[in-house]
Amino acid sequence: MFTVAAAAVLVAMILALARAFAGPTLYDRILAVNVFGTKTVLLIAIVGFLMGRPEFLDIVMVYALMNFITVIGILRFFEYAAESESADETIKER
Amino acid sequence: MTILTTYISWTFLVLGGFLCISGAVGLLRFPDFFTRMHAASVTDTLATALIILGLLLQTDAWMVQVKLVMVLVFVLLTSPTASHALAKAALHGGLKPQLKIARGSNKAGQQSEAEA
Amino acid sequence: MKIQTFSLGILLVIFWLLNSGHYTPMILSLGAVSIALVIMIARRMKVVDDESQPLHLAASIPAYYLWLLKELVLSNVDVVTRIWRGAGSISPAMATIRINQTNDMNRVIYANSITLTPGTVTTEVSRDSITVHALSSSSIDALNTGEMEARIRRLDR
């Protein structure tokens, strides 16, 4: 039954990846990457159970927090980049 | 572990998997960024909760259970913040939400239904 | 400030003990040092106050979480049906809703609850109104009835 859940999560990850490649705007891609990250969290947890090694959960927790900080960090960067013309200026401003 | 908890846990895992795929399908099918965001929040809330509850019922080690609950709490606390930041950044970045639509394609939906 | 520092300390000790799983004197003392360090940094950053440690809500928030959980399940079912029925079944809408919450904490809880519920996302929060994007106009109507808002207003009492 873990295999079914892992397969479902993998399918969802592939679909999210398709949106990340297709996604017309930058924000679609960030959204898709965020979903991909949440799915990765679930996948690592399920694989940990599948292999009978629940120690994977420590990695899961770190990944869950990292995923959040990544998204906020990327958004922070592009929020300023959208206002000025080039990314170089943004770096100087900060 | 009794046979009943095993069945409940299987149900949760399969339902959670189905919701994961549903959310991802919505991510592909919906017409613009803001509607896709709603589809993504399905996978962030109930799908995650169901899969983690399903895993929770599979183990007797309290430390593993505590860590699973912590992961769930992290995800539930951080996902609205991330969604809000994303929506706000998109609006400020000049993305206009599409407010009324009437078109639909069914290809992506049927494919994944077979897999689920 | 005192009580908040204390509760942060208790929280960190519980968190550390639950996560560690190794209870030898050596590891325990390392844990004590790291907890002390975290409390010191948090106090230096001036983030230890009743905003990060809302102790006054501790009694009333569990009931609200249960209600929110019910709403979460219902709106999840709604959004999933709309996903499988296709793009024809959605009617995206955006609306600005007046709020009369008394303090910042309530405003944040309200905005985050709306965002957490699938089908509605808060895009803008200001003093007396919030802007919401919804997957269908019926979600906006549900918010306008003000049930969630009234429940959050009751948390303080």
Coordinates of N, CA, C and O in Angstrom, one line a residue, chain B residues 17-110:
Chain B
G17 N -3.3 9.9 -1.8 CA -2.7 9.8 -3.1 C -3.6 10.3 -4.2 O -3.2 11.1 -5.1
F18 N -4.9 10.0 -4.1 CA -5.9 10.5 -5.1 C -5.9 12.0 -5.0 O -5.9 12.7 -6.1
L19 N -5.9 12.6 -3.8 CA -6.0 14.1 -3.7 C -4.7 14.7 -4.3 O -4.8 15.8 -4.9
C20 N -3.6 14.1 -4.0 CA -2.3 14.6 -4.6 C -2.4 14.7 -6.1 O -2.1 15.7 -6.7
I21 N -2.9 13.6 -6.7 CA -3.0 13.6 -8.2 C -4.1 14.7 -8.6 O -3.8 15.4 -9.6
S22 N -5.2 14.7 -7.9 CA -6.2 15.7 -8.2 C -5.6 17.1 -8.2 O -5.8 17.9 -9.1
G23 N -4.9 17.5 -7.2 CA -4.3 18.8 -7.1 C -3.4 19.1 -8.2 O -3.4 20.1 -8.8
A24 N -2.5 18.1 -8.6 CA -1.6 18.3 -9.7 C -2.3 18.4 -11.0 O -1.9 19.2 -11.9
V25 N -3.4 17.6 -11.2 CA -4.2 17.8 -12.4 C -4.8 19.1 -12.5 O -4.8 19.8 -13.5
G26 N -5.3 19.6 -11.3 CA -5.9 21.0 -11.3 C -4.8 22.0 -11.7 O -5.1 23.0 -12.4
L27 N -3.6 21.8 -11.2 CA -2.5 22.6 -11.6 C -2.3 22.7 -13.1 O -1.9 23.8 -13.6
L28 N -2.5 21.6 -13.8 CA -2.3 21.6 -15.2 C -3.6 22.1 -15.9 O -3.5 22.7 -17.0
R29 N -4.8 21.9 -15.4 CA -6.0 22.1 -16.1 C -6.5 23.5 -16.0 O -7.1 24.1 -17.0
F30 N -6.3 24.2 -14.9 CA -7.0 25.5 -14.6 C -6.4 26.5 -15.5 O -5.2 26.5 -15.8
P31 N -7.2 27.5 -15.9 CA -6.8 28.5 -16.9 C -5.7 29.5 -16.5 O -5.0 29.9 -17.4
D32 N -5.7 30.0 -15.3 CA -4.7 31.0 -15.0 C -4.1 30.8 -13.7 O -4.5 29.9 -12.9
F33 N -3.1 31.6 -13.4 CA -2.2 31.4 -12.2 C -3.0 31.3 -10.9 O -2.8 30.5 -10.1
F34 N -4.0 32.3 -10.8 CA -4.7 32.3 -9.5 C -5.5 31.1 -9.2 O -5.6 30.6 -8.1
T35 N -6.2 30.6 -10.3 CA -7.0 29.4 -10.1 C -6.1 28.2 -9.8 O -6.5 27.3 -9.1
R36 N -4.9 28.2 -10.5 CA -4.0 27.1 -10.2 C -3.6 27.0 -8.8 O -3.3 26.0 -8.2
M37 N -3.5 28.2 -8.2 CA -3.0 28.3 -6.8 C -4.0 27.6 -5.9 O -3.7 26.9 -4.9
H38 N -5.3 27.7 -6.2 CA -6.3 27.0 -5.4 C -6.2 25.5 -5.5 O -6.3 24.8 -4.5
A39 N -5.9 25.0 -6.7 CA -5.6 23.6 -6.9 C -4.4 23.1 -6.1 O -4.4 22.1 -5.4
A40 N -3.4 24.0 -6.1 CA -2.2 23.6 -5.3 C -2.5 23.5 -3.8 O -1.9 22.7 -3.1
S41 N -3.4 24.4 -3.3 CA -3.6 24.3 -1.9 C -4.4 23.1 -1.4 O -4.3 22.7 -0.3
V42 N -5.1 22.4 -2.4 CA -5.6 21.1 -2.0 C -4.5 20.1 -1.7 O -4.6 19.4 -0.6
T43 N -3.5 20.1 -2.5 CA -2.4 19.2 -2.2 C -1.7 19.5 -0.9 O -1.1 18.7 -0.2
D44 N -1.7 20.9 -0.6 CA -0.9 21.3 0.6 C -1.7 20.9 1.9 O -1.0 20.7 2.9
T45 N -3.0 20.9 1.9 CA -3.7 20.7 3.1 C -4.2 19.3 3.3 O -3.5 18.5 4.0
L46 N -5.3 18.9 2.7 CA -5.9 17.6 3.0 C -5.0 16.4 2.5 O -4.9 15.4 3.2
A47 N -4.4 16.5 1.3 CA -3.6 15.4 0.8 C -2.5 15.1 1.8 O -2.3 14.0 2.1
T48 N -1.8 16.2 2.2 CA -0.6 16.0 3.1 C -1.1 15.4 4.4 O -0.6 14.4 5.0
A49 N -2.2 16.0 4.9 CA -2.8 15.5 6.2 C -3.2 14.0 6.1 O -2.8 13.3 7.0
L50 N -3.8 13.6 5.1 CA -4.3 12.2 5.0 C -3.1 11.3 4.9 O -3.1 10.2 5.5
I51 N -2.1 11.6 4.0 CA -1.0 10.7 3.9 C -0.2 10.6 5.2 O 0.2 9.5 5.6
I52 N 0.0 11.7 5.9 CA 0.7 11.7 7.1 C -0.1 10.9 8.2 O 0.5 10.1 8.9
L53 N -1.4 11.1 8.2 CA -2.2 10.3 9.2 C -2.1 8.8 8.8 O -2.0 8.0 9.7
G54 N -2.2 8.5 7.6 CA -2.0 7.1 7.1 C -0.7 6.5 7.6 O -0.7 5.4 8.1
L55 N 0.4 7.2 7.5 CA 1.7 6.7 7.9 C 1.7 6.6 9.4 O 2.3 5.7 10.0
L56 N 1.0 7.6 10.1 CA 1.0 7.6 11.6 C 0.4 6.3 12.1 O 0.9 5.8 13.1
L57 N -0.6 5.8 11.5 CA -1.3 4.6 12.0 C -0.5 3.4 11.7 O -0.8 2.3 12.3
Q58 N 0.6 3.5 10.9 CA 1.3 2.3 10.5 C 2.4 2.0 11.5 O 3.1 0.9 11.4
T59 N 2.7 2.9 12.4 CA 3.9 2.7 13.3 C 3.5 2.7 14.8 O 2.5 3.3 15.1
D60 N 4.3 2.1 15.6 CA 4.0 2.1 17.0 C 5.0 2.9 17.8 O 4.9 3.2 19.0
A61 N 6.1 3.3 17.1 CA 7.2 4.0 17.8 C 6.7 5.5 18.0 O 6.4 6.2 17.0
W62 N 6.7 5.9 19.3 CA 6.2 7.2 19.5 C 7.0 8.3 18.9 O 6.5 9.3 18.5
M63 N 8.3 8.1 18.8 CA 9.2 9.2 18.3 C 8.8 9.4 16.8 O 8.8 10.6 16.3
V64 N 8.6 8.3 16.1 CA 8.2 8.5 14.7 C 6.9 9.2 14.6 O 6.7 10.1 13.7
Q65 N 5.9 8.9 15.4 CA 4.6 9.5 15.4 C 4.7 11.0 15.6 O 4.2 11.8 14.9
V66 N 5.5 11.4 16.7 CA 5.7 12.8 17.0 C 6.3 13.5 15.8 O 5.9 14.6 15.5
K67 N 7.3 12.9 15.2 CA 7.9 13.6 14.1 C 7.0 13.8 12.9 O 7.0 14.8 12.2
L68 N 6.1 12.8 12.7 CA 5.1 12.9 11.6 C 4.2 14.1 11.9 O 3.9 14.9 11.0
V69 N 3.7 14.2 13.2 CA 2.8 15.3 13.5 C 3.5 16.6 13.3 O 2.9 17.6 12.8
M70 N 4.8 16.7 13.7 CA 5.6 17.9 13.5 C 5.6 18.3 12.1 O 5.5 19.5 11.7
V71 N 5.9 17.3 11.2 CA 5.9 17.7 9.7 C 4.6 18.2 9.3 O 4.5 19.2 8.6
L72 N 3.5 17.6 9.8 CA 2.2 18.1 9.4 C 2.0 19.5 9.8 O 1.5 20.4 9.1
V73 N 2.3 19.8 11.1 CA 2.1 21.1 11.6 C 3.0 22.1 10.8 O 2.5 23.2 10.5
F74 N 4.2 21.8 10.5 CA 5.1 22.7 9.7 C 4.4 23.0 8.4 O 4.3 24.2 8.0
V75 N 3.9 22.0 7.7 CA 3.3 22.2 6.4 C 2.1 23.1 6.5 O 1.9 24.0 5.8
L76 N 1.2 22.8 7.5 CA 0.0 23.6 7.7 C 0.3 25.0 8.1 O -0.5 25.9 7.7
L77 N 1.3 25.2 8.8 CA 1.6 26.6 9.2 C 2.3 27.4 8.1 O 2.1 28.6 7.9
T78 N 3.2 26.7 7.3 CA 3.9 27.5 6.3 C 3.2 27.7 5.0 O 3.4 28.6 4.3
S79 N 2.3 26.7 4.7 CA 1.7 26.8 3.3 C 0.8 28.0 3.1 O 0.9 28.6 2.0
P80 N 0.0 28.5 4.1 CA -0.7 29.7 3.8 C 0.2 30.9 3.6 O -0.1 31.8 2.8
T81 N 1.3 31.0 4.4 CA 2.2 32.1 4.2 C 2.8 32.1 2.8 O 2.9 33.1 2.2
A82 N 3.2 30.9 2.4 CA 3.8 30.9 1.1 C 2.8 31.2 0.0 O 3.1 32.0 -0.9
S83 N 1.6 30.7 0.1 CA 0.5 31.0 -0.9 C 0.3 32.5 -0.9 O 0.1 33.1 -2.0
H84 N 0.1 33.1 0.3 CA -0.2 34.5 0.3 C 0.9 35.4 -0.3 O 0.7 36.3 -1.1
A85 N 2.2 35.0 0.0 CA 3.3 35.7 -0.5 C 3.3 35.6 -2.0 O 3.6 36.6 -2.8
L86 N 3.0 34.4 -2.5 CA 3.0 34.2 -4.0 C 1.9 35.0 -4.6 O 2.2 35.7 -5.7
A87 N 0.7 35.0 -4.1 CA -0.4 35.7 -4.7 C -0.1 37.2 -4.7 O -0.3 37.9 -5.7
K88 N 0.4 37.7 -3.6 CA 0.7 39.1 -3.5 C 1.8 39.5 -4.5 O 1.7 40.5 -5.2
A89 N 2.9 38.7 -4.6 CA 4.0 39.0 -5.5 C 3.4 39.0 -6.9 O 3.8 39.8 -7.7
A90 N 2.5 38.0 -7.2 CA 2.0 38.0 -8.6 C 1.2 39.2 -8.9 O 1.3 39.8 -10.0
L91 N 0.4 39.7 -8.0 CA -0.5 40.8 -8.2 C 0.4 42.1 -8.4 O 0.2 42.9 -9.3
H92 N 1.4 42.2 -7.5 CA 2.3 43.4 -7.6 C 3.2 43.3 -8.9 O 3.6 44.3 -9.4
G93 N 3.5 42.1 -9.3 CA 4.3 41.9 -10.5 C 3.5 42.2 -11.8 O 4.0 42.0 -12.9
G94 N 2.2 42.6 -11.6 CA 1.4 43.0 -12.8 C 0.6 41.9 -13.4 O 0.1 42.0 -14.5
L95 N 0.4 40.7 -12.7 CA -0.4 39.6 -13.3 C -1.8 39.9 -12.9 O -2.2 40.0 -11.8
K96 N -2.7 39.9 -13.9 CA -4.1 40.2 -13.7 C -4.9 38.9 -13.7 O -4.8 38.1 -14.6
P97 N -5.7 38.7 -12.6 CA -6.5 37.4 -12.6 C -7.6 37.5 -13.6 O -8.2 38.5 -13.9
Q98 N -7.8 36.3 -14.2 CA -8.8 36.2 -15.3 C -10.1 35.9 -14.5 O -10.2 34.9 -13.8
L99 N -11.2 36.7 -14.6 CA -12.2 36.5 -13.7 C -13.4 35.7 -14.1 O -14.1 35.1 -13.3
K100 N -13.8 35.6 -15.4 CA -14.8 34.7 -15.8 C -14.4 33.9 -17.0 O -13.9 34.5 -18.0
I101 N -14.5 32.6 -17.0 CA -14.1 31.8 -18.2 C -15.1 30.8 -18.5 O -15.9 30.3 -17.7
A102 N -15.1 30.3 -19.7 CA -15.9 29.2 -20.1 C -15.3 28.4 -21.2 O -15.6 28.5 -22.4
R103 N -14.2 27.7 -20.8 CA -13.7 26.7 -21.8 C -13.1 25.6 -21.0 O -12.8 25.7 -19.8
G104 N -13.0 24.4 -21.6 CA -12.5 23.3 -20.8 C -11.8 22.2 -21.8 O -12.3 22.0 -22.9
S105 N -10.8 21.6 -21.3 CA -10.2 20.5 -22.0 C -10.2 19.3 -21.1 O -9.9 19.5 -19.9
N106 N -10.4 18.2 -21.6 CA -10.6 17.0 -20.7 C -9.4 16.0 -20.8 O -9.5 15.0 -20.0
K107 N -8.4 16.3 -21.6 CA -7.4 15.3 -21.8 C -6.6 14.9 -20.5 O -6.6 13.7 -20.2
A108 N -6.1 15.9 -19.9 CA -5.2 15.6 -18.7 C -6.0 14.9 -17.6 O -5.5 14.0 -17.0
G109 N -7.3 15.2 -17.5 CA -8.1 14.7 -16.5 C -8.3 13.2 -16.6 O -8.1 12.4 -15.7
Q110 N -8.7 12.7 -17.8 CA -9.0 11.3 -18.0 C -7.8 10.4 -17.9 O -7.9 9.4 -17.3

